[in-house]
Amino acid sequence: MAIQIVMDRTGDSRHFFNPDDARELAKAERRFYELTNAGFTATVRTGPGQVSQMRSFDPNAEETVFFPRLVGG
């Protein structure tokens, strides 16, 4: 089971999906591009305490975390 974690001002929401299920995988890919097109940064864990930014959907990523764009001045 894979997970997409979406961080926002209220905390986070978690979306689990089975990468072996074509419908769930398509929904996860759609969510990935909707969030990144809305300005979220997508990252994947690459090791203990290490993450790497993702620019395209990776169906093999076990955990993807989305961070919102920082707003401030």
CSV table of N, CA, C and O in Angstrom, one decimal:
chain,number,residue,atom,x,y,z
A,1,MET,N,0.8,-1.2,0.0
A,1,MET,CA,0.0,0.0,0.0
A,1,MET,C,0.9,1.2,0.0
A,1,MET,O,1.8,1.3,0.8
A,2,ALA,N,0.6,2.2,-0.9
A,2,ALA,CA,1.4,3.4,-1.0
A,2,ALA,C,0.5,4.5,-0.4
A,2,ALA,O,-0.7,4.4,-0.2
A,3,ILE,N,1.2,5.7,-0.1
A,3,ILE,CA,0.5,6.8,0.5
A,3,ILE,C,0.9,8.1,-0.1
A,3,ILE,O,2.1,8.3,-0.4
A,4,GLN,N,0.0,9.0,-0.2
A,4,GLN,CA,0.3,10.4,-0.6
A,4,GLN,C,-0.2,11.2,0.6
A,4,GLN,O,-1.4,11.1,1.1
A,5,ILE,N,0.7,12.0,1.2
A,5,ILE,CA,0.4,12.9,2.3
A,5,ILE,C,0.4,14.3,1.9
A,5,ILE,O,1.4,14.8,1.3
A,6,VAL,N,-0.7,15.0,2.1
A,6,VAL,CA,-0.9,16.4,1.7
A,6,VAL,C,-0.9,17.3,2.9
A,6,VAL,O,-1.8,17.2,3.7
A,7,MET,N,0.2,18.1,3.0
A,7,MET,CA,0.3,19.0,4.2
A,7,MET,C,-0.5,20.3,3.8
A,7,MET,O,-0.5,20.7,2.7
A,8,ASP,N,-1.2,20.8,4.8
A,8,ASP,CA,-1.8,22.1,4.6
A,8,ASP,C,-1.9,22.8,6.0
A,8,ASP,O,-1.4,22.4,7.0
A,9,ARG,N,-2.6,24.0,6.0
A,9,ARG,CA,-2.6,24.8,7.2
A,9,ARG,C,-3.3,24.1,8.4
A,9,ARG,O,-3.2,24.5,9.6
A,10,THR,N,-4.1,23.1,8.1
A,10,THR,CA,-4.9,22.4,9.2
A,10,THR,C,-4.2,21.1,9.6
A,10,THR,O,-4.6,20.4,10.5
A,11,GLY,N,-3.0,20.8,9.0
A,11,GLY,CA,-2.3,19.5,9.3
A,11,GLY,C,-2.0,18.8,8.1
A,11,GLY,O,-1.3,19.3,7.2
A,12,ASP,N,-2.6,17.6,8.0
A,12,ASP,CA,-2.3,16.8,6.8
A,12,ASP,C,-3.5,15.9,6.5
A,12,ASP,O,-4.3,15.6,7.3
A,13,SER,N,-3.6,15.5,5.2
A,13,SER,CA,-4.6,14.4,4.8
A,13,SER,C,-3.8,13.3,4.2
A,13,SER,O,-2.8,13.6,3.5
A,14,ARG,N,-4.2,12.1,4.4
A,14,ARG,CA,-3.5,10.9,3.9
A,14,ARG,C,-4.4,10.2,2.9
A,14,ARG,O,-5.5,9.9,3.2
A,15,HIS,N,-3.8,9.8,1.8
A,15,HIS,CA,-4.5,9.1,0.7
A,15,HIS,C,-3.7,7.8,0.4
A,15,HIS,O,-2.7,7.9,-0.2
A,16,PHE,N,-4.3,6.7,0.8
A,16,PHE,CA,-3.7,5.4,0.6
A,16,PHE,C,-4.2,4.9,-0.8
A,16,PHE,O,-5.3,5.1,-1.2
A,17,PHE,N,-3.3,4.2,-1.5
A,17,PHE,CA,-3.7,3.5,-2.7
A,17,PHE,C,-2.9,2.3,-3.0
A,17,PHE,O,-1.7,2.2,-2.5
A,18,ASN,N,-3.5,1.4,-3.7
A,18,ASN,CA,-2.8,0.2,-4.1
A,18,ASN,C,-2.2,0.4,-5.5
A,18,ASN,O,-3.0,0.5,-6.5
A,19,PRO,N,-0.9,0.4,-5.6
A,19,PRO,CA,-0.3,0.6,-7.0
A,19,PRO,C,-0.5,-0.5,-8.0
A,19,PRO,O,-0.3,-0.3,-9.2
A,20,ASP,N,-1.1,-1.6,-7.5
A,20,ASP,CA,-1.4,-2.7,-8.4
A,20,ASP,C,-2.8,-2.6,-8.9
A,20,ASP,O,-3.2,-3.4,-9.8
A,21,ASP,N,-3.6,-1.7,-8.4
A,21,ASP,CA,-5.0,-1.4,-8.9
A,21,ASP,C,-5.0,-0.3,-9.8
A,21,ASP,O,-4.7,0.9,-9.5
A,22,ALA,N,-5.3,-0.5,-11.1
A,22,ALA,CA,-5.2,0.5,-12.1
A,22,ALA,C,-6.1,1.7,-11.8
A,22,ALA,O,-5.7,2.9,-12.1
A,23,ARG,N,-7.3,1.5,-11.3
A,23,ARG,CA,-8.2,2.7,-11.0
A,23,ARG,C,-7.6,3.5,-9.8
A,23,ARG,O,-7.6,4.8,-9.9
A,24,GLU,N,-7.1,2.9,-8.8
A,24,GLU,CA,-6.5,3.6,-7.7
A,24,GLU,C,-5.2,4.3,-8.1
A,24,GLU,O,-4.9,5.5,-7.7
A,25,LEU,N,-4.4,3.7,-9.0
A,25,LEU,CA,-3.2,4.3,-9.5
A,25,LEU,C,-3.5,5.5,-10.3
A,25,LEU,O,-2.8,6.6,-10.2
A,26,ALA,N,-4.5,5.4,-11.2
A,26,ALA,CA,-4.9,6.6,-12.0
A,26,ALA,C,-5.4,7.7,-11.1
A,26,ALA,O,-5.0,8.9,-11.4
A,27,LYS,N,-6.1,7.4,-10.1
A,27,LYS,CA,-6.6,8.5,-9.2
A,27,LYS,C,-5.4,9.1,-8.4
A,27,LYS,O,-5.4,10.4,-8.3
A,28,ALA,N,-4.4,8.3,-8.0
A,28,ALA,CA,-3.2,8.9,-7.3
A,28,ALA,C,-2.4,9.8,-8.3
A,28,ALA,O,-1.9,10.8,-7.9
A,29,GLU,N,-2.3,9.3,-9.5
A,29,GLU,CA,-1.6,10.1,-10.5
A,29,GLU,C,-2.3,11.5,-10.8
A,29,GLU,O,-1.7,12.5,-10.9
A,30,ARG,N,-3.6,11.4,-10.9
A,30,ARG,CA,-4.4,12.6,-11.1
A,30,ARG,C,-4.2,13.6,-9.9
A,30,ARG,O,-4.0,14.8,-10.1
A,31,ARG,N,-4.3,13.0,-8.7
A,31,ARG,CA,-4.1,13.9,-7.5
A,31,ARG,C,-2.7,14.5,-7.5
A,31,ARG,O,-2.5,15.7,-7.2
A,32,PHE,N,-1.7,13.7,-7.9
A,32,PHE,CA,-0.3,14.2,-8.0
A,32,PHE,C,-0.3,15.5,-8.9
A,32,PHE,O,0.3,16.5,-8.5
A,33,TYR,N,-0.8,15.4,-10.1
A,33,TYR,CA,-0.7,16.5,-11.0
A,33,TYR,C,-1.6,17.7,-10.6
A,33,TYR,O,-1.3,18.8,-10.9
A,34,GLU,N,-2.8,17.4,-10.0
A,34,GLU,CA,-3.6,18.5,-9.6
A,34,GLU,C,-2.9,19.3,-8.5
A,34,GLU,O,-2.9,20.5,-8.5
A,35,LEU,N,-2.3,18.6,-7.6
A,35,LEU,CA,-1.6,19.3,-6.5
A,35,LEU,C,-0.3,20.0,-7.0
A,35,LEU,O,-0.1,21.2,-6.6
A,36,THR,N,0.5,19.4,-7.8
A,36,THR,CA,1.7,20.1,-8.3
A,36,THR,C,1.3,21.3,-9.2
A,36,THR,O,2.0,22.3,-9.2
A,37,ASN,N,0.3,21.1,-10.0
A,37,ASN,CA,-0.2,22.2,-10.8
A,37,ASN,C,-0.7,23.4,-10.0
A,37,ASN,O,-0.7,24.5,-10.4
A,38,ALA,N,-1.2,23.1,-8.8
A,38,ALA,CA,-1.7,24.1,-7.9
A,38,ALA,C,-0.6,24.7,-7.0
A,38,ALA,O,-0.9,25.6,-6.2
A,39,GLY,N,0.6,24.3,-7.2
A,39,GLY,CA,1.8,24.9,-6.6
A,39,GLY,C,2.4,24.1,-5.4
A,39,GLY,O,3.3,24.6,-4.8
A,40,PHE,N,1.9,22.9,-5.2
A,40,PHE,CA,2.4,22.1,-4.1
A,40,PHE,C,3.8,21.5,-4.6
A,40,PHE,O,3.9,21.3,-5.8
A,41,THR,N,4.7,21.3,-3.7
A,41,THR,CA,6.0,20.6,-4.0
A,41,THR,C,5.8,19.2,-3.6
A,41,THR,O,5.4,18.9,-2.4
A,42,ALA,N,6.1,18.3,-4.5
A,42,ALA,CA,6.1,16.8,-4.2
A,42,ALA,C,7.4,16.3,-3.8
A,42,ALA,O,8.4,16.6,-4.5
A,43,THR,N,7.5,15.5,-2.8
A,43,THR,CA,8.8,14.9,-2.4
A,43,THR,C,8.6,13.5,-2.1
A,43,THR,O,7.5,13.0,-1.8
A,44,VAL,N,9.7,12.7,-2.2
A,44,VAL,CA,9.7,11.3,-1.9
A,44,VAL,C,10.9,11.0,-1.0
A,44,VAL,O,11.9,11.6,-1.1
A,45,ARG,N,10.7,10.1,0.0
A,45,ARG,CA,11.7,9.8,0.9
A,45,ARG,C,12.8,8.9,0.2
A,45,ARG,O,12.4,7.9,-0.5
A,46,THR,N,14.0,9.3,0.3
A,46,THR,CA,15.1,8.6,-0.4
A,46,THR,C,16.0,7.8,0.6
A,46,THR,O,16.8,7.0,0.2
A,47,GLY,N,15.9,8.1,1.8
A,47,GLY,CA,16.7,7.5,2.9
A,47,GLY,C,16.3,8.1,4.2
A,47,GLY,O,15.5,9.0,4.3
A,48,PRO,N,16.9,7.6,5.3
A,48,PRO,CA,16.6,8.1,6.6
A,48,PRO,C,16.9,9.6,6.7
A,48,PRO,O,18.0,10.0,6.5
A,49,GLY,N,15.8,10.4,6.9
A,49,GLY,CA,16.0,11.8,7.0
A,49,GLY,C,16.3,12.5,5.7
A,49,GLY,O,16.6,13.7,5.7
A,50,GLN,N,16.1,11.9,4.6
A,50,GLN,CA,16.4,12.4,3.3
A,50,GLN,C,15.2,12.4,2.4
A,50,GLN,O,14.5,11.4,2.3
A,51,VAL,N,15.0,13.5,1.6
A,51,VAL,CA,13.9,13.5,0.6
A,51,VAL,C,14.4,14.1,-0.7
A,51,VAL,O,15.5,14.8,-0.7
A,52,SER,N,13.7,13.8,-1.7
A,52,SER,CA,14.1,14.4,-3.0
A,52,SER,C,12.8,14.9,-3.7
A,52,SER,O,11.7,14.3,-3.6
A,53,GLN,N,12.9,16.0,-4.3
A,53,GLN,CA,11.8,16.6,-5.0
A,53,GLN,C,11.4,15.8,-6.2
A,53,GLN,O,12.3,15.3,-7.0
A,54,MET,N,10.1,15.6,-6.5
A,54,MET,CA,9.6,14.9,-7.6
A,54,MET,C,8.9,15.9,-8.6
A,54,MET,O,8.2,16.8,-8.2
A,55,ARG,N,9.2,15.7,-9.9
A,55,ARG,CA,8.6,16.6,-10.9
A,55,ARG,C,7.5,15.8,-11.7
A,55,ARG,O,6.8,16.4,-12.4
A,56,SER,N,7.6,14.5,-11.6
A,56,SER,CA,6.6,13.7,-12.3
A,56,SER,C,6.2,12.5,-11.4
A,56,SER,O,6.9,12.1,-10.5
A,57,PHE,N,5.0,12.0,-11.7
A,57,PHE,CA,4.4,10.9,-10.9
A,57,PHE,C,5.3,9.7,-11.0
A,57,PHE,O,5.7,9.2,-12.0
A,58,ASP,N,5.6,9.1,-9.8
A,58,ASP,CA,6.3,7.8,-9.7
A,58,ASP,C,5.4,6.7,-9.1
A,58,ASP,O,5.1,6.8,-7.9
A,59,PRO,N,4.9,5.8,-9.9
A,59,PRO,CA,4.0,4.8,-9.4
A,59,PRO,C,4.6,3.9,-8.4
A,59,PRO,O,4.0,3.1,-7.7
A,60,ASN,N,6.0,3.9,-8.3
A,60,ASN,CA,6.7,3.0,-7.4
A,60,ASN,C,7.0,3.7,-6.1
A,60,ASN,O,7.6,3.0,-5.2
A,61,ALA,N,6.7,4.9,-5.9
A,61,ALA,CA,7.0,5.7,-4.7
A,61,ALA,C,6.1,5.2,-3.6
A,61,ALA,O,4.9,5.2,-3.7
A,62,GLU,N,6.7,4.7,-2.5
A,62,GLU,CA,5.8,4.2,-1.4
A,62,GLU,C,5.2,5.4,-0.6
A,62,GLU,O,4.1,5.2,0.0
A,63,GLU,N,5.9,6.5,-0.5
A,63,GLU,CA,5.4,7.7,0.3
A,63,GLU,C,5.7,8.9,-0.4
A,63,GLU,O,6.9,9.2,-0.6
A,64,THR,N,4.7,9.7,-0.8
A,64,THR,CA,4.9,11.0,-1.4
A,64,THR,C,4.3,12.0,-0.5
A,64,THR,O,3.2,11.9,-0.1
A,65,VAL,N,5.1,13.1,-0.2
A,65,VAL,CA,4.6,14.2,0.7
A,65,VAL,C,4.5,15.4,-0.2
A,65,VAL,O,5.4,15.8,-0.9
A,66,PHE,N,3.3,16.1,-0.1
A,66,PHE,CA,3.1,17.4,-0.8
A,66,PHE,C,3.1,18.5,0.2
A,66,PHE,O,2.4,18.5,1.2
A,67,PHE,N,3.9,19.5,-0.1
A,67,PHE,CA,4.1,20.7,0.8
A,67,PHE,C,3.5,21.9,0.0
A,67,PHE,O,3.8,22.1,-1.2
A,68,PRO,N,2.6,22.7,0.7
A,68,PRO,CA,2.1,23.9,0.0
A,68,PRO,C,3.1,25.0,-0.3
A,68,PRO,O,4.1,25.0,0.4
A,69,ARG,N,2.8,25.8,-1.2
A,69,ARG,CA,3.7,26.9,-1.5
A,69,ARG,C,3.7,27.8,-0.3
A,69,ARG,O,2.6,28.1,0.3
A,70,LEU,N,4.8,28.4,0.0
A,70,LEU,CA,4.9,29.3,1.2
A,70,LEU,C,4.3,30.7,0.7
A,70,LEU,O,4.6,31.1,-0.4
A,71,VAL,N,3.6,31.3,1.6
A,71,VAL,CA,3.0,32.6,1.4
A,71,VAL,C,3.5,33.5,2.5
A,71,VAL,O,3.4,33.1,3.7
A,72,GLY,N,3.9,34.6,2.1
A,72,GLY,CA,4.3,35.6,3.1
A,72,GLY,C,5.0,36.8,2.5
A,72,GLY,O,5.0,36.9,1.3
A,73,GLY,N,5.5,37.6,3.3
A,73,GLY,CA,6.2,38.8,2.7
A,73,GLY,C,7.1,39.4,3.6
A,73,GLY,O,8.1,39.8,3.8
